[in-house]
Each structure stands twice: as structure tokens, then as C-alpha cells.
mmCIF file of C-alpha atoms in Angstrom:
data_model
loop_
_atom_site.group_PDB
_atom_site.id
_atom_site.type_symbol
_atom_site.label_atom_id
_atom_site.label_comp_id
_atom_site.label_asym_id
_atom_site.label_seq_id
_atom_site.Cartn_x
_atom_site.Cartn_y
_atom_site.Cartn_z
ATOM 1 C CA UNK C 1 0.000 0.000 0.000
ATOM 2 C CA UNK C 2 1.437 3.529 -1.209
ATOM 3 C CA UNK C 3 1.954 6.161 2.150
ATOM 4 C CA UNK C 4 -1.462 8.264 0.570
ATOM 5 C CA UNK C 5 -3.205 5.400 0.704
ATOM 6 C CA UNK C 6 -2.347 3.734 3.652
ATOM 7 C CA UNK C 7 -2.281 7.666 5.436
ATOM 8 C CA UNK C 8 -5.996 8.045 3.951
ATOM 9 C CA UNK C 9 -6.714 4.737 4.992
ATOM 10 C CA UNK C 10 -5.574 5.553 8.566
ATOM 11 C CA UNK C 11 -7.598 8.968 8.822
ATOM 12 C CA UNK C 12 -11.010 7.293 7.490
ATOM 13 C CA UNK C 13 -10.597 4.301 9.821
ATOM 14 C CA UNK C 14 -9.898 7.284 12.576
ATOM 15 C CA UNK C 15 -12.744 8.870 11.606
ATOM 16 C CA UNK C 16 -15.120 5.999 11.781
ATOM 17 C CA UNK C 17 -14.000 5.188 15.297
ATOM 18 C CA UNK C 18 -14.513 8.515 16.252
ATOM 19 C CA UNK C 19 -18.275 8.117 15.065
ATOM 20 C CA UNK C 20 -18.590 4.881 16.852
ATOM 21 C CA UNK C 21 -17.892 6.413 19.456
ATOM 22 C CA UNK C 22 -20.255 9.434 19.191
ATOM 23 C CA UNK C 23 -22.691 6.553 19.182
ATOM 24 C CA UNK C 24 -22.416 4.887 21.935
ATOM 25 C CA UNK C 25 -25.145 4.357 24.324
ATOM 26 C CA UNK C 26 -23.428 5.670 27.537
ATOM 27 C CA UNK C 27 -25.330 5.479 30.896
ATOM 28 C CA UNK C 28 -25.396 8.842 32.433
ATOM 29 C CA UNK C 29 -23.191 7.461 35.612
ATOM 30 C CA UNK C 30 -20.798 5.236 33.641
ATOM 31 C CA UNK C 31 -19.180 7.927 30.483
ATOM 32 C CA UNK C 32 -16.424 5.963 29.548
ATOM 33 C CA UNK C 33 -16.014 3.829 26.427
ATOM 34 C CA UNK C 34 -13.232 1.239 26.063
ATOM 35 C CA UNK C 35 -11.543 1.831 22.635
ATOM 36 C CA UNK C 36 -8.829 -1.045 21.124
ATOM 37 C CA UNK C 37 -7.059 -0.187 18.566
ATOM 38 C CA UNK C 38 -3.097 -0.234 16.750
ATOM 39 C CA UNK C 39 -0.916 0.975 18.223
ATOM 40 C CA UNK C 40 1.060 4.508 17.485
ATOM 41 C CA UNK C 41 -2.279 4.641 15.345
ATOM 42 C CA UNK C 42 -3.979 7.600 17.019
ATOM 43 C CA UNK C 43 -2.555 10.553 18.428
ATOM 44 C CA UNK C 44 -3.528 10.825 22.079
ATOM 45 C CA UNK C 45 -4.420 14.843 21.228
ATOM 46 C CA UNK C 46 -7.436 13.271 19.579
ATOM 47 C CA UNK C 47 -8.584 11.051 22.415
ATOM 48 C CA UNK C 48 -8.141 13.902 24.882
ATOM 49 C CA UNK C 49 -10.125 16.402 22.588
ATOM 50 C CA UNK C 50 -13.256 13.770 22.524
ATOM 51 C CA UNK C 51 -13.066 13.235 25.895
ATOM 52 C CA UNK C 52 -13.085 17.327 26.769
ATOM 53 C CA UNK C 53 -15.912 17.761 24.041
ATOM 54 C CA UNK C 54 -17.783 15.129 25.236
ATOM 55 C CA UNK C 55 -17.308 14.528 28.505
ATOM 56 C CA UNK C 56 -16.554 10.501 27.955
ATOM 57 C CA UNK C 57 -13.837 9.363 29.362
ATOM 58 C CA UNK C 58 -11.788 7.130 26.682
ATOM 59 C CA UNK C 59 -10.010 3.582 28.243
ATOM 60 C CA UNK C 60 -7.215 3.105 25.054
ATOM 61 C CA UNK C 61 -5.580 -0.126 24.769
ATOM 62 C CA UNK C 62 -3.410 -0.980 21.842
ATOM 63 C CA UNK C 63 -2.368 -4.496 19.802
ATOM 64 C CA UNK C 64 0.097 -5.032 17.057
ATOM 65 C CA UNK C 65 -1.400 -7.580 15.186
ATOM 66 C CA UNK C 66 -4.225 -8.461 13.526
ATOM 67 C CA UNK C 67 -3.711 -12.476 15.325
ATOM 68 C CA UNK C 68 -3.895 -10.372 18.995
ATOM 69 C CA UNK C 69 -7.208 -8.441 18.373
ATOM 70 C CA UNK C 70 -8.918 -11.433 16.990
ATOM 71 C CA UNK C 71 -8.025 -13.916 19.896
ATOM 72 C CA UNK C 72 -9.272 -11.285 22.349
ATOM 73 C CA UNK C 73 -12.658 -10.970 20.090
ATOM 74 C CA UNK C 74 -13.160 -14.246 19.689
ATOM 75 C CA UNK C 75 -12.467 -15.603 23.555
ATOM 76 C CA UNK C 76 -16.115 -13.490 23.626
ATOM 77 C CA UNK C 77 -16.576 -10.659 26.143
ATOM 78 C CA UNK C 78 -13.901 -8.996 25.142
ATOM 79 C CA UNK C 79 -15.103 -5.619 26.990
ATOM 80 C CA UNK C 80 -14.437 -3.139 24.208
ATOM 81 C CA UNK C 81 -16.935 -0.509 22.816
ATOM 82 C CA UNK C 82 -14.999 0.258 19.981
ATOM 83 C CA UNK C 83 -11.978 -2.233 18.141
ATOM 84 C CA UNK C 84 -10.324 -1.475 14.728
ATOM 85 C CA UNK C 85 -9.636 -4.484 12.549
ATOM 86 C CA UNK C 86 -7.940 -4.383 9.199
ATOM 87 C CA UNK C 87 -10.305 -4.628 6.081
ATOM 88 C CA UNK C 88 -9.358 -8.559 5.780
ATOM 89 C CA UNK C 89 -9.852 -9.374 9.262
ATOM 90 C CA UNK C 90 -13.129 -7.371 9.760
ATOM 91 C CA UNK C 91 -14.778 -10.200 7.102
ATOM 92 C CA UNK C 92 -13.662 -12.997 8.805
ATOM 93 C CA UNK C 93 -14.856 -11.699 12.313
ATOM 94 C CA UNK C 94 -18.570 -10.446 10.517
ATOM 95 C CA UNK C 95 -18.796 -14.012 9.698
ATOM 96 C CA UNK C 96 -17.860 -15.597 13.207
ATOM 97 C CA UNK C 97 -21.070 -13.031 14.394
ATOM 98 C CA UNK C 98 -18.474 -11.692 16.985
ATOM 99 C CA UNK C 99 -19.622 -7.517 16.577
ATOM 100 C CA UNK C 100 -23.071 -6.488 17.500
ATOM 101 C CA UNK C 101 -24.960 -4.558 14.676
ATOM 102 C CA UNK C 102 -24.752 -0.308 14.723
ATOM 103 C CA UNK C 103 -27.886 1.396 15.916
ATOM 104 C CA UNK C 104 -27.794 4.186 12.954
ATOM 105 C CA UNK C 105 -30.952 5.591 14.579
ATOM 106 C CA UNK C 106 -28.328 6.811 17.442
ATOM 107 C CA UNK C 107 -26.057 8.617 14.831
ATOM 108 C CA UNK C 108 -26.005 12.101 15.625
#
């Protein structure tokens, strides 16, 4: 993958996590959403700003590989509001039935 690409890749994924997140149903006592994603993928600037704007605190863990993130999914209550696979991953997991479906009528 050419640096544009992979750099556009990078912001749209970025972007789509940030909307995920957005989403979230968050109980008014609990405002924190746990967020997995690759590491030295996000700048922490960004996680600070959405938890300032919003007022939901972010809990960031990191993996490295694509083998990591899918053992943790598939073990099952994994805990995470929020996960990032790669595009060839992501199919595999949609057909294991291992994500629950997005609530588009909570989009803001």
C-alpha cells in the first residue's frame, strides 16, 4: 500500500471510530467507552479532545497484530466498545457473528 493510501486509509478508519464512538449508548453514571485499537495509530491529542468535548472518558488499549485483536474478540466478552480491525480481518470476524450490529438511529 502507497503512504497516501495507507495515510488516507488511517484517517477514514480514525474517523469511523470517532463516530462509533459518538454513538455509543453511555449510561449517564458510567461515560467511559473502552476503545482497542493499533498501536502509534492515534494521536492521544485526539482522544483527549473527545473526551473534553464530550465529557466521555476514553479507556485506550493498543495491539500489534491483527492475530492479537482477533483472539481477544473471539475468547467473547472482550469488553471493548470500539476495536479497529484491518479490512481482511473485519470479514472474517462479521462471519464468526463476533460484533453487535450499529444502531444508525443513534447517529447524531
Amino acid at each position: 500500500m502507497h503512504d497516501g493510501h495507507r495515510r488516507r486509509f488511517r484517517v477514514v478508519a480514525a474517523a469511523a471510530a470517532l463516530l462509533a464512538l459518538f454513538s455509543l449508548p453511555v449510561r449517564a453514571e458510567e461515560r467511559v467507552v473502552n476503545f482497542y485499537n493499533w498501536s502509534n495509530y492515534m494521536a492521544p491529542d485526539v482522544l483527549e479532545s473527545f473526551t473534553k468535548e464530550t465529557g466521555i472518558k476514553v479507556v485506550y488499549d493498543t495491539f500489534d497484530a491483527n492475530e492479537t485483536l482477533e483472539t481477544r474478540l473471539m475468547a467473547g466478552k472482550s469488553g471493548y466498545d470500539v476495536v479497529v480491525p484491518t479490512a481482511y480481518f473485519l470479514q472474517r470476524q462479521i462471519k464468526a457473528n463476533i460484533f453487535q450490529k450499529l444502531d444508525k438511529s443513534k447517529l447524531a
